[in-house]
mmCIF file of C-alpha atoms and ligand atoms in Angstrom:
data_model
loop_
_atom_site.group_PDB
_atom_site.id
_atom_site.type_symbol
_atom_site.label_atom_id
_atom_site.label_comp_id
_atom_site.label_asym_id
_atom_site.label_seq_id
_atom_site.Cartn_x
_atom_site.Cartn_y
_atom_site.Cartn_z
ATOM 1 C CA MET A 15 16.901 13.177 -42.942
ATOM 2 C CA LEU A 16 19.858 12.631 -45.276
ATOM 3 C CA LYS A 17 19.485 9.879 -47.868
ATOM 4 C CA ILE A 18 23.012 8.541 -48.135
ATOM 5 C CA LYS A 19 23.570 6.018 -50.911
ATOM 6 C CA ASN A 20 26.351 3.446 -51.117
ATOM 7 C CA ASN A 21 28.538 2.808 -54.151
ATOM 8 C CA TYR A 22 26.814 5.414 -56.289
ATOM 9 C CA LEU A 23 28.127 5.473 -59.845
ATOM 10 C CA MET A 24 29.691 8.812 -60.699
ATOM 11 C CA SER A 25 29.105 8.094 -64.394
ATOM 12 C CA LYS A 26 25.417 8.812 -63.671
ATOM 13 C CA ILE A 27 26.131 12.385 -62.626
ATOM 14 C CA THR A 28 29.007 13.525 -64.837
ATOM 15 C CA THR A 29 28.400 15.018 -68.282
ATOM 16 C CA LEU A 30 31.202 12.782 -69.549
ATOM 17 C CA GLN A 31 29.257 9.770 -68.213
ATOM 18 C CA ILE A 32 32.466 8.257 -66.897
ATOM 19 C CA GLY A 33 33.485 7.476 -63.330
ATOM 20 C CA GLY A 34 33.304 4.565 -60.935
ATOM 21 C CA PRO A 35 31.389 4.422 -57.654
ATOM 22 C CA ALA A 36 31.461 6.990 -54.892
ATOM 23 C CA LYS A 37 31.699 5.039 -51.646
ATOM 24 C CA LYS A 38 28.942 7.266 -50.245
ATOM 25 C CA PHE A 39 26.747 9.779 -52.050
ATOM 26 C CA VAL A 40 24.171 12.346 -50.980
ATOM 27 C CA SER A 41 22.258 15.196 -52.656
ATOM 28 C CA VAL A 42 21.599 18.253 -50.504
ATOM 29 C CA LYS A 43 18.913 20.858 -51.072
ATOM 30 C CA THR A 44 19.441 23.038 -47.982
ATOM 31 C CA GLN A 45 22.418 24.527 -46.161
ATOM 32 C CA LYS A 46 21.324 22.604 -43.054
ATOM 33 C CA ASP A 47 21.545 19.290 -44.947
ATOM 34 C CA LEU A 48 24.917 20.255 -46.342
ATOM 35 C CA ILE A 49 26.317 20.938 -42.878
ATOM 36 C CA GLU A 50 24.759 17.715 -41.610
ATOM 37 C CA ALA A 51 26.373 15.758 -44.474
ATOM 38 C CA ILE A 52 29.785 17.189 -43.624
ATOM 39 C CA GLN A 53 29.314 16.374 -39.945
ATOM 40 C CA TYR A 54 28.293 12.849 -40.928
ATOM 41 C CA ALA A 55 31.472 12.478 -42.997
ATOM 42 C CA LYS A 56 33.558 13.743 -40.070
ATOM 43 C CA GLN A 57 31.931 11.338 -37.618
ATOM 44 C CA HIS A 58 32.782 8.429 -39.923
ATOM 45 C CA ASN A 59 36.222 9.742 -40.729
ATOM 46 C CA TRP A 60 35.420 10.046 -44.427
ATOM 47 C CA GLU A 61 36.796 12.606 -46.790
ATOM 48 C CA TYR A 62 34.131 14.508 -48.696
ATOM 49 C CA LEU A 63 33.904 16.080 -52.117
ATOM 50 C CA ILE A 64 31.345 18.691 -53.084
ATOM 51 C CA ILE A 65 30.201 18.714 -56.676
ATOM 52 C CA GLY A 66 27.677 20.681 -58.690
ATOM 53 C CA GLY A 67 26.604 19.609 -62.168
ATOM 54 C CA GLY A 68 29.541 17.247 -62.711
ATOM 55 C CA SER A 69 30.291 19.041 -65.971
ATOM 56 C CA ASN A 70 33.994 19.583 -65.355
ATOM 57 C CA LEU A 71 35.062 16.241 -63.913
ATOM 58 C CA LEU A 72 37.104 13.239 -65.006
ATOM 59 C CA VAL A 73 36.558 10.621 -62.310
ATOM 60 C CA ASN A 74 38.671 7.464 -62.042
ATOM 61 C CA ASP A 75 36.992 4.209 -63.134
ATOM 62 C CA ALA A 76 37.811 2.907 -59.644
ATOM 63 C CA GLY A 77 35.590 5.638 -58.216
ATOM 64 C CA VAL A 78 36.195 7.711 -55.109
ATOM 65 C CA ASP A 79 36.626 6.555 -51.561
ATOM 66 C CA CYS A 80 34.707 9.399 -49.909
ATOM 67 C CA LEU A 81 31.315 11.012 -49.419
ATOM 68 C CA VAL A 82 30.339 12.848 -52.599
ATOM 69 C CA ILE A 83 27.941 15.694 -51.823
ATOM 70 C CA LYS A 84 25.904 16.928 -54.769
ATOM 71 C CA ASN A 85 24.934 20.535 -54.223
ATOM 72 C CA GLU A 86 21.338 21.261 -55.148
ATOM 73 C CA ILE A 87 20.857 24.324 -52.932
ATOM 74 C CA THR A 88 19.203 26.800 -55.263
ATOM 75 C CA GLY A 89 17.754 30.308 -55.156
ATOM 76 C CA ILE A 90 18.240 33.840 -56.454
ATOM 77 C CA THR A 91 17.307 37.055 -54.682
ATOM 78 C CA SER A 92 17.834 40.515 -56.088
ATOM 79 C CA GLN A 93 17.716 44.134 -55.165
ATOM 80 C CA SER A 94 18.092 46.435 -58.130
ATOM 81 C CA ARG A 95 21.380 45.399 -59.809
ATOM 82 C CA THR A 96 22.630 43.274 -56.886
ATOM 83 C CA LEU A 97 21.997 39.538 -56.915
ATOM 84 C CA ARG A 98 22.573 36.849 -54.292
ATOM 85 C CA VAL A 99 22.717 33.392 -55.785
ATOM 86 C CA ALA A 100 22.804 30.082 -53.887
ATOM 87 C CA SER A 101 25.723 28.007 -55.122
ATOM 88 C CA GLY A 102 23.715 25.024 -56.363
ATOM 89 C CA THR A 103 21.681 27.230 -58.720
ATOM 90 C CA LEU A 104 22.251 26.247 -62.335
ATOM 91 C CA LEU A 105 24.433 28.790 -64.090
ATOM 92 C CA GLN A 106 21.886 28.857 -66.933
ATOM 93 C CA ASP A 107 19.064 29.724 -64.503
ATOM 94 C CA PHE A 108 21.178 32.597 -63.204
ATOM 95 C CA VAL A 109 21.941 33.801 -66.756
ATOM 96 C CA ASN A 110 18.259 33.595 -67.713
ATOM 97 C CA TYR A 111 17.321 35.557 -64.583
ATOM 98 C CA THR A 112 19.772 38.355 -65.439
ATOM 99 C CA ILE A 113 18.496 38.551 -69.009
ATOM 100 C CA GLU A 114 14.832 38.663 -67.890
ATOM 101 C CA HIS A 115 15.658 41.403 -65.369
ATOM 102 C CA GLY A 116 17.619 43.490 -67.911
ATOM 103 C CA LEU A 117 20.972 42.975 -66.203
ATOM 104 C CA SER A 118 24.061 42.825 -68.357
ATOM 105 C CA GLY A 119 27.359 41.016 -67.766
ATOM 106 C CA SER A 120 26.615 37.315 -67.854
ATOM 107 C CA GLN A 121 24.672 36.805 -71.094
ATOM 108 C CA LYS A 122 27.685 35.271 -72.860
ATOM 109 C CA LEU A 123 27.881 32.542 -70.218
ATOM 110 C CA THR A 124 24.710 31.104 -71.656
ATOM 111 C CA GLY A 125 24.956 27.414 -72.475
ATOM 112 C CA ILE A 126 27.671 26.592 -69.938
ATOM 113 C CA PRO A 127 26.396 23.631 -67.933
ATOM 114 C CA GLY A 128 26.749 23.206 -64.169
ATOM 115 C CA THR A 129 26.117 25.292 -61.086
ATOM 116 C CA ILE A 130 27.165 28.745 -60.016
ATOM 117 C CA GLY A 131 29.380 27.126 -57.317
ATOM 118 C CA GLY A 132 31.230 25.067 -59.913
ATOM 119 C CA ALA A 133 31.523 28.121 -62.147
ATOM 120 C CA VAL A 134 33.069 30.176 -59.322
ATOM 121 C CA TYR A 135 35.472 27.367 -58.408
ATOM 122 C CA GLY A 136 36.896 27.275 -61.932
ATOM 123 C CA ASN A 137 36.094 30.913 -62.835
ATOM 124 C CA ALA A 138 34.137 29.690 -65.832
ATOM 125 C CA GLY A 139 33.829 31.915 -68.824
ATOM 126 C CA ALA A 140 33.244 32.200 -72.528
ATOM 127 C CA TYR A 141 33.469 34.770 -75.305
ATOM 128 C CA GLY A 142 35.341 37.266 -73.128
ATOM 129 C CA GLN A 143 33.050 37.129 -70.078
ATOM 130 C CA THR A 144 33.811 35.262 -66.861
ATOM 131 C CA ILE A 145 31.652 34.599 -63.824
ATOM 132 C CA SER A 146 34.047 36.589 -61.613
ATOM 133 C CA ASP A 147 33.653 39.818 -63.662
ATOM 134 C CA HIS A 148 30.782 41.097 -61.556
ATOM 135 C CA ILE A 149 31.226 39.213 -58.289
ATOM 136 C CA THR A 150 31.345 41.407 -55.196
ATOM 137 C CA SER A 151 31.540 38.778 -52.435
ATOM 138 C CA ILE A 152 31.238 35.063 -51.732
ATOM 139 C CA VAL A 153 29.939 33.282 -48.638
ATOM 140 C CA ILE A 154 31.892 30.126 -47.912
ATOM 141 C CA LEU A 155 31.918 27.378 -45.358
ATOM 142 C CA SER A 156 35.522 27.252 -44.228
ATOM 143 C CA GLU A 157 37.454 24.128 -43.258
ATOM 144 C CA SER A 158 36.702 24.965 -39.629
ATOM 145 C CA LYS A 159 32.990 25.006 -40.595
ATOM 146 C CA ASN A 160 32.557 28.738 -40.093
ATOM 147 C CA LEU A 161 30.528 30.881 -42.465
ATOM 148 C CA ILE A 162 32.868 33.513 -43.858
ATOM 149 C CA THR A 163 32.255 36.270 -46.403
ATOM 150 C CA LEU A 164 35.153 36.792 -48.760
ATOM 151 C CA THR A 165 35.577 39.788 -50.994
ATOM 152 C CA LYS A 166 36.308 39.283 -54.673
ATOM 153 C CA ASP A 167 39.953 40.185 -54.029
ATOM 154 C CA GLU A 168 40.199 37.489 -51.368
ATOM 155 C CA SER A 169 38.877 34.906 -53.808
ATOM 156 C CA GLY A 170 42.024 34.890 -55.958
ATOM 157 C CA PHE A 171 40.414 34.808 -59.385
ATOM 158 C CA GLY A 172 42.547 34.232 -62.441
ATOM 159 C CA TYR A 173 42.072 32.605 -65.807
ATOM 160 C CA ARG A 174 39.971 29.473 -65.028
ATOM 161 C CA ASP A 175 41.335 29.744 -61.525
ATOM 162 C CA SER A 176 40.322 30.754 -58.020
ATOM 163 C CA ALA A 177 41.632 30.447 -54.483
ATOM 164 C CA PHE A 178 39.054 27.701 -53.940
ATOM 165 C CA LYS A 179 41.255 25.318 -55.928
ATOM 166 C CA GLN A 180 43.850 25.574 -53.151
ATOM 167 C CA ARG A 181 41.529 25.578 -50.118
ATOM 168 C CA LYS A 182 38.901 23.122 -49.024
ATOM 169 C CA ASN A 183 36.138 25.705 -48.846
ATOM 170 C CA ILE A 184 32.567 25.163 -49.825
ATOM 171 C CA ILE A 185 31.093 27.987 -51.846
ATOM 172 C CA LEU A 186 27.613 28.655 -50.460
ATOM 173 C CA GLU A 187 26.403 31.904 -51.924
ATOM 174 C CA VAL A 188 27.647 34.380 -54.495
ATOM 175 C CA SER A 189 26.840 38.103 -54.653
ATOM 176 C CA LEU A 190 27.156 39.939 -57.917
ATOM 177 C CA GLN A 191 26.508 43.455 -59.118
ATOM 178 C CA LEU A 192 25.575 43.655 -62.771
ATOM 179 C CA LYS A 193 25.094 46.546 -65.146
ATOM 180 C CA LYS A 194 21.803 47.761 -66.536
ATOM 181 C CA GLY A 195 21.000 46.391 -69.962
ATOM 182 C CA ASP A 196 18.145 45.851 -72.342
ATOM 183 C CA SER A 197 16.494 42.439 -72.024
ATOM 184 C CA LYS A 198 15.861 42.082 -75.752
ATOM 185 C CA ASN A 199 19.471 42.932 -76.668
ATOM 186 C CA LEU A 200 20.816 40.606 -74.002
ATOM 187 C CA GLN A 201 18.572 37.812 -75.190
ATOM 188 C CA ARG A 202 19.722 38.341 -78.776
ATOM 189 C CA LYS A 203 23.389 38.173 -77.719
ATOM 190 C CA ALA A 204 22.759 35.041 -75.661
ATOM 191 C CA GLU A 205 21.079 33.391 -78.639
ATOM 192 C CA GLU A 206 24.026 34.271 -80.910
ATOM 193 C CA VAL A 207 26.366 32.665 -78.381
ATOM 194 C CA LEU A 208 24.152 29.614 -78.080
ATOM 195 C CA GLN A 209 24.120 29.064 -81.853
ATOM 196 C CA LYS A 210 27.949 29.106 -81.887
ATOM 197 C CA ARG A 211 28.101 26.767 -78.898
ATOM 198 C CA LEU A 212 25.730 24.251 -80.447
ATOM 199 C CA ILE A 213 28.205 23.744 -83.287
ATOM 200 C CA LYS A 214 30.994 22.860 -80.845
ATOM 201 C CA TYR A 215 28.796 21.084 -78.304
ATOM 202 C CA PRO A 216 25.869 19.408 -80.072
ATOM 203 C CA VAL A 217 23.007 18.356 -77.790
ATOM 204 C CA GLY A 218 23.774 15.084 -75.974
ATOM 205 C CA ILE A 219 27.565 15.231 -76.370
ATOM 206 C CA LYS A 220 29.332 13.326 -73.563
ATOM 207 C CA CYS A 221 32.253 15.514 -72.598
ATOM 208 C CA PRO A 222 33.565 17.705 -69.748
ATOM 209 C CA GLY A 223 33.898 20.852 -71.908
ATOM 210 C CA SER A 224 37.358 21.784 -73.173
ATOM 211 C CA PHE A 225 39.847 19.483 -71.547
ATOM 212 C CA PHE A 226 42.948 21.677 -71.340
ATOM 213 C CA LYS A 227 43.228 25.313 -70.331
ATOM 214 C CA ASN A 228 44.227 27.805 -72.992
ATOM 215 C CA ILE A 229 47.527 29.550 -72.423
ATOM 216 C CA VAL A 230 47.697 33.213 -71.425
ATOM 217 C CA ALA A 231 49.791 34.583 -74.303
ATOM 218 C CA ILE A 232 51.857 37.036 -72.247
ATOM 219 C CA THR A 233 53.143 34.166 -70.084
ATOM 220 C CA LEU A 234 54.779 32.504 -73.104
ATOM 221 C CA PRO A 235 58.485 32.998 -73.866
ATOM 222 C CA LYS A 236 59.064 35.112 -76.973
ATOM 223 C CA ASP A 237 60.704 32.299 -78.990
ATOM 224 C CA ILE A 238 57.589 30.160 -78.550
ATOM 225 C CA LEU A 239 55.200 33.029 -79.254
ATOM 226 C CA ASP A 240 57.125 33.819 -82.446
ATOM 227 C CA LYS A 241 56.208 30.355 -83.779
ATOM 228 C CA ILE A 242 52.482 31.078 -83.413
ATOM 229 C CA PRO A 243 50.684 33.192 -86.052
ATOM 230 C CA SER A 244 49.259 36.267 -84.250
ATOM 231 C CA GLU A 245 45.712 35.575 -85.521
ATOM 232 C CA LYS A 246 45.739 32.401 -83.422
ATOM 233 C CA ILE A 247 45.739 34.476 -80.197
ATOM 234 C CA ILE A 248 42.132 34.980 -79.112
ATOM 235 C CA TYR A 249 41.111 37.191 -76.154
ATOM 236 C CA GLY A 250 44.828 37.201 -75.165
ATOM 237 C CA LYS A 251 44.990 33.400 -75.061
ATOM 238 C CA LEU A 252 46.680 30.816 -77.210
ATOM 239 C CA PRO A 253 44.045 28.071 -77.486
ATOM 240 C CA ALA A 254 45.247 24.684 -76.299
ATOM 241 C CA GLY A 255 43.293 23.327 -79.280
ATOM 242 C CA THR A 256 45.657 25.112 -81.685
ATOM 243 C CA LEU A 257 48.679 23.386 -80.160
ATOM 244 C CA LEU A 258 46.892 20.030 -80.016
ATOM 245 C CA GLU A 259 45.913 20.387 -83.654
ATOM 246 C CA MET A 260 49.538 21.110 -84.570
ATOM 247 C CA VAL A 261 50.569 17.781 -83.041
ATOM 248 C CA GLY A 262 47.881 15.889 -84.921
ATOM 249 C CA ALA A 263 45.246 15.409 -82.211
ATOM 250 C CA LYS A 264 42.185 16.373 -84.265
ATOM 251 C CA GLY A 265 39.924 13.433 -85.015
ATOM 252 C CA GLU A 266 42.202 10.972 -83.234
ATOM 253 C CA GLY A 267 40.919 8.491 -80.692
ATOM 254 C CA GLU A 268 41.495 5.327 -78.819
ATOM 255 C CA ASN A 269 38.959 2.805 -77.616
ATOM 256 C CA GLY A 270 35.789 4.660 -76.586
ATOM 257 C CA ILE A 271 37.276 8.178 -76.540
ATOM 258 C CA LYS A 272 37.553 10.413 -79.602
ATOM 259 C CA ILE A 273 38.996 13.852 -80.081
ATOM 260 C CA ALA A 274 36.528 15.879 -82.129
ATOM 261 C CA ASP A 275 37.555 16.229 -85.760
ATOM 262 C CA TYR A 276 36.513 19.898 -85.619
ATOM 263 C CA HIS A 277 38.169 20.778 -82.282
ATOM 264 C CA ALA A 278 41.392 19.265 -80.937
ATOM 265 C CA ASN A 279 40.681 20.243 -77.314
ATOM 266 C CA LEU A 280 37.376 18.407 -77.173
ATOM 267 C CA PHE A 281 37.651 14.829 -75.924
ATOM 268 C CA VAL A 282 34.392 12.944 -76.263
ATOM 269 C CA ASN A 283 33.102 9.712 -74.768
ATOM 270 C CA LYS A 284 31.612 7.800 -77.698
ATOM 271 C CA GLY A 285 29.534 5.700 -75.287
ATOM 272 C CA ASN A 286 31.782 3.048 -73.847
ATOM 273 C CA GLY A 287 34.807 5.194 -72.970
ATOM 274 C CA THR A 288 36.616 4.819 -69.674
ATOM 275 C CA ALA A 289 38.617 7.217 -67.517
ATOM 276 C CA LYS A 290 41.670 5.076 -68.247
ATOM 277 C CA ASP A 291 41.288 5.580 -72.014
ATOM 278 C CA PHE A 292 40.504 9.276 -71.608
ATOM 279 C CA TYR A 293 43.483 9.868 -69.370
ATOM 280 C CA ALA A 294 45.865 7.951 -71.651
ATOM 281 C CA LEU A 295 44.755 9.898 -74.723
ATOM 282 C CA ALA A 296 44.990 13.276 -72.998
ATOM 283 C CA LYS A 297 48.405 12.399 -71.621
ATOM 284 C CA LYS A 298 49.664 11.250 -75.032
ATOM 285 C CA TYR A 299 48.846 14.578 -76.656
ATOM 286 C CA ALA A 300 49.976 16.676 -73.670
ATOM 287 C CA ILE A 301 53.376 14.985 -74.031
ATOM 288 C CA LYS A 302 53.452 15.661 -77.773
ATOM 289 C CA VAL A 303 52.731 19.353 -77.141
ATOM 290 C CA LYS A 304 55.423 19.476 -74.477
ATOM 291 C CA GLU A 305 57.968 17.863 -76.827
ATOM 292 C CA LYS A 306 57.163 20.104 -79.805
ATOM 293 C CA PHE A 307 56.585 23.469 -78.102
ATOM 294 C CA GLY A 308 58.011 23.110 -74.586
ATOM 295 C CA ILE A 309 54.567 24.057 -73.231
ATOM 296 C CA THR A 310 52.991 22.096 -70.389
ATOM 297 C CA LEU A 311 49.257 21.943 -70.959
ATOM 298 C CA GLU A 312 47.230 22.100 -67.781
ATOM 299 C CA PRO A 313 43.856 20.372 -67.519
ATOM 300 C CA GLU A 314 40.894 22.685 -67.038
ATOM 301 C CA VAL A 315 38.886 19.621 -66.063
ATOM 302 C CA GLN A 316 39.244 18.436 -62.463
ATOM 303 C CA LEU A 317 40.889 15.023 -62.228
ATOM 304 C CA ILE A 318 39.262 13.062 -59.423
ATOM 305 C CA ASN A 319 41.337 10.293 -57.881
ATOM 306 C CA LEU A 320 43.751 10.450 -60.805
ATOM 307 C CA PRO A 321 47.413 11.531 -60.762
ATOM 308 C CA PRO A 322 48.600 14.762 -62.438
ATOM 309 C CA LEU A 323 48.759 14.298 -66.200
ATOM 310 C CA ILE A 324 52.372 15.335 -66.822
HETATM 311 C C1 FAD B 417 29.261 20.850 -73.044
HETATM 312 C C2 FAD B 417 30.117 21.636 -72.069
HETATM 313 C C3 FAD B 417 30.497 22.923 -72.369
HETATM 314 C C4 FAD B 417 31.293 23.663 -71.465
HETATM 315 N N1 FAD B 417 31.656 24.935 -71.784
HETATM 316 C C5 FAD B 417 32.372 25.665 -70.935
HETATM 317 C C6 FAD B 417 32.745 27.015 -71.224
HETATM 318 O O1 FAD B 417 32.398 27.553 -72.266
HETATM 319 N N2 FAD B 417 33.486 27.693 -70.300
HETATM 320 C C7 FAD B 417 33.871 27.132 -69.115
HETATM 321 O O2 FAD B 417 34.527 27.815 -68.320
HETATM 322 N N3 FAD B 417 33.543 25.865 -68.808
HETATM 323 C C8 FAD B 417 32.804 25.131 -69.690
HETATM 324 N N4 FAD B 417 32.482 23.830 -69.365
HETATM 325 C C9 FAD B 417 32.961 23.233 -68.126
HETATM 326 C C10 FAD B 417 31.957 23.301 -66.949
HETATM 327 O O3 FAD B 417 30.649 23.396 -67.409
HETATM 328 C C11 FAD B 417 32.254 24.489 -66.044
HETATM 329 O O4 FAD B 417 33.538 24.380 -65.511
HETATM 330 C C12 FAD B 417 31.220 24.557 -64.892
HETATM 331 O O5 FAD B 417 31.310 25.832 -64.319
HETATM 332 C C13 FAD B 417 31.414 23.478 -63.820
HETATM 333 O O6 FAD B 417 30.328 23.555 -62.906
HETATM 334 P P1 FAD B 417 29.763 22.259 -62.183
HETATM 335 O O7 FAD B 417 28.722 22.684 -61.229
HETATM 336 O O8 FAD B 417 29.363 21.246 -63.182
HETATM 337 O O9 FAD B 417 31.063 21.778 -61.401
HETATM 338 P P2 FAD B 417 31.524 20.257 -61.137
HETATM 339 O O10 FAD B 417 31.996 19.686 -62.436
HETATM 340 O O11 FAD B 417 30.493 19.543 -60.408
HETATM 341 O O12 FAD B 417 32.779 20.518 -60.208
HETATM 342 C C14 FAD B 417 33.941 21.158 -60.715
HETATM 343 C C15 FAD B 417 34.848 21.516 -59.526
HETATM 344 O O13 FAD B 417 34.209 22.526 -58.744
HETATM 345 C C16 FAD B 417 34.145 22.125 -57.389
HETATM 346 N N5 FAD B 417 32.902 22.645 -56.837
HETATM 347 C C17 FAD B 417 31.660 22.535 -57.374
HETATM 348 N N6 FAD B 417 30.769 23.140 -56.588
HETATM 349 C C18 FAD B 417 31.434 23.668 -55.542
HETATM 350 C C19 FAD B 417 31.055 24.419 -54.383
HETATM 351 N N7 FAD B 417 29.791 24.771 -54.139
HETATM 352 N N8 FAD B 417 32.033 24.773 -53.516
HETATM 353 C C20 FAD B 417 33.334 24.436 -53.723
HETATM 354 N N9 FAD B 417 33.753 23.729 -54.797
HETATM 355 C C21 FAD B 417 32.806 23.344 -55.694
HETATM 356 C C22 FAD B 417 34.179 20.594 -57.425
HETATM 357 O O14 FAD B 417 34.675 20.038 -56.220
HETATM 358 C C23 FAD B 417 35.115 20.348 -58.613
HETATM 359 O O15 FAD B 417 36.463 20.399 -58.175
HETATM 360 C C24 FAD B 417 31.699 23.079 -70.255
HETATM 361 C C25 FAD B 417 31.296 21.759 -69.944
HETATM 362 C C26 FAD B 417 30.519 21.049 -70.843
HETATM 363 C C27 FAD B 417 30.089 19.654 -70.481
#
């Protein structure tokens, strides 16, 4: 039996702790419940939105006029180097599993919050590894409510991008094939990553991760690239933080939102921030970057019930 709640505050389930009420809200722990929730939305003519850990969302203060479905369908099965992971599994649980089983390829994703479904949607990554690196196939629930298995090529992965951003598919299960590794070495690497991450993201920080996407360096016109010192290009990307810093964003803030004084692409809710303040601040600096460099920064964070930034 689904427990559908009314006017459920999204600020309770986003890492930013911002967001007004979802008209309807339900958590699902099984595929059957998920399908039932979607049918329920259809019967009532409601839109629906599936979310995972809420770690990559900026939700309007006015909330969302739909059924928000929180995916808590978890589970990992493995056969040798092949893993099948239910989409509501926490990414960290998946990473821990791979490390314990001596499987290499995801250890640098340690510390990224959220679910494997959310990670696939945005092709999450860090320190040169992305979730899509070792994906072989993905089971989705299509708009026509059919279960379909897509190959990696059909999933349209790019930098912080996937075909799921264009289609209203629900990611149900992800299959990956990892490489053999040594548990102790993998654990050591994961710990190194975690130490670096804790400096940028101290425990308890209220944020949605980096707000803007970095820019793939080869997509930049030469005259713009010439203005950027080559050592600023990291893993083939020009960090959005570098550009934001060059227009004075570091340490700035308005009302309850502050841009970290150590990282210009990190917008933090100091406790009483609102989506309105967050949006206005992000927009202000996106415009400054556009004016100075001619580069349109694109949010990595999903804007829910908010217009495009610029
Ligand atoms: C402190 C912190 C650090 C972070 N560091 C990183 C980092 O290093 N690298 C990085 O890439 N990201 C990072 N992020 C951002 C975020 O954690 C990732 O994008 C994460 O993968 C989002 O997963 P989620 O389950 O929380 O998705 P949510 O925020 O719940 O949802 C994000 C989007 O995915 C969609 N979605 C979620 N589940 C499904 C599904 N099953 N089917 C279809 N669509 C779905 C939602 O509709 C939404 O559009 C960080 C965030 C925080 C708060």
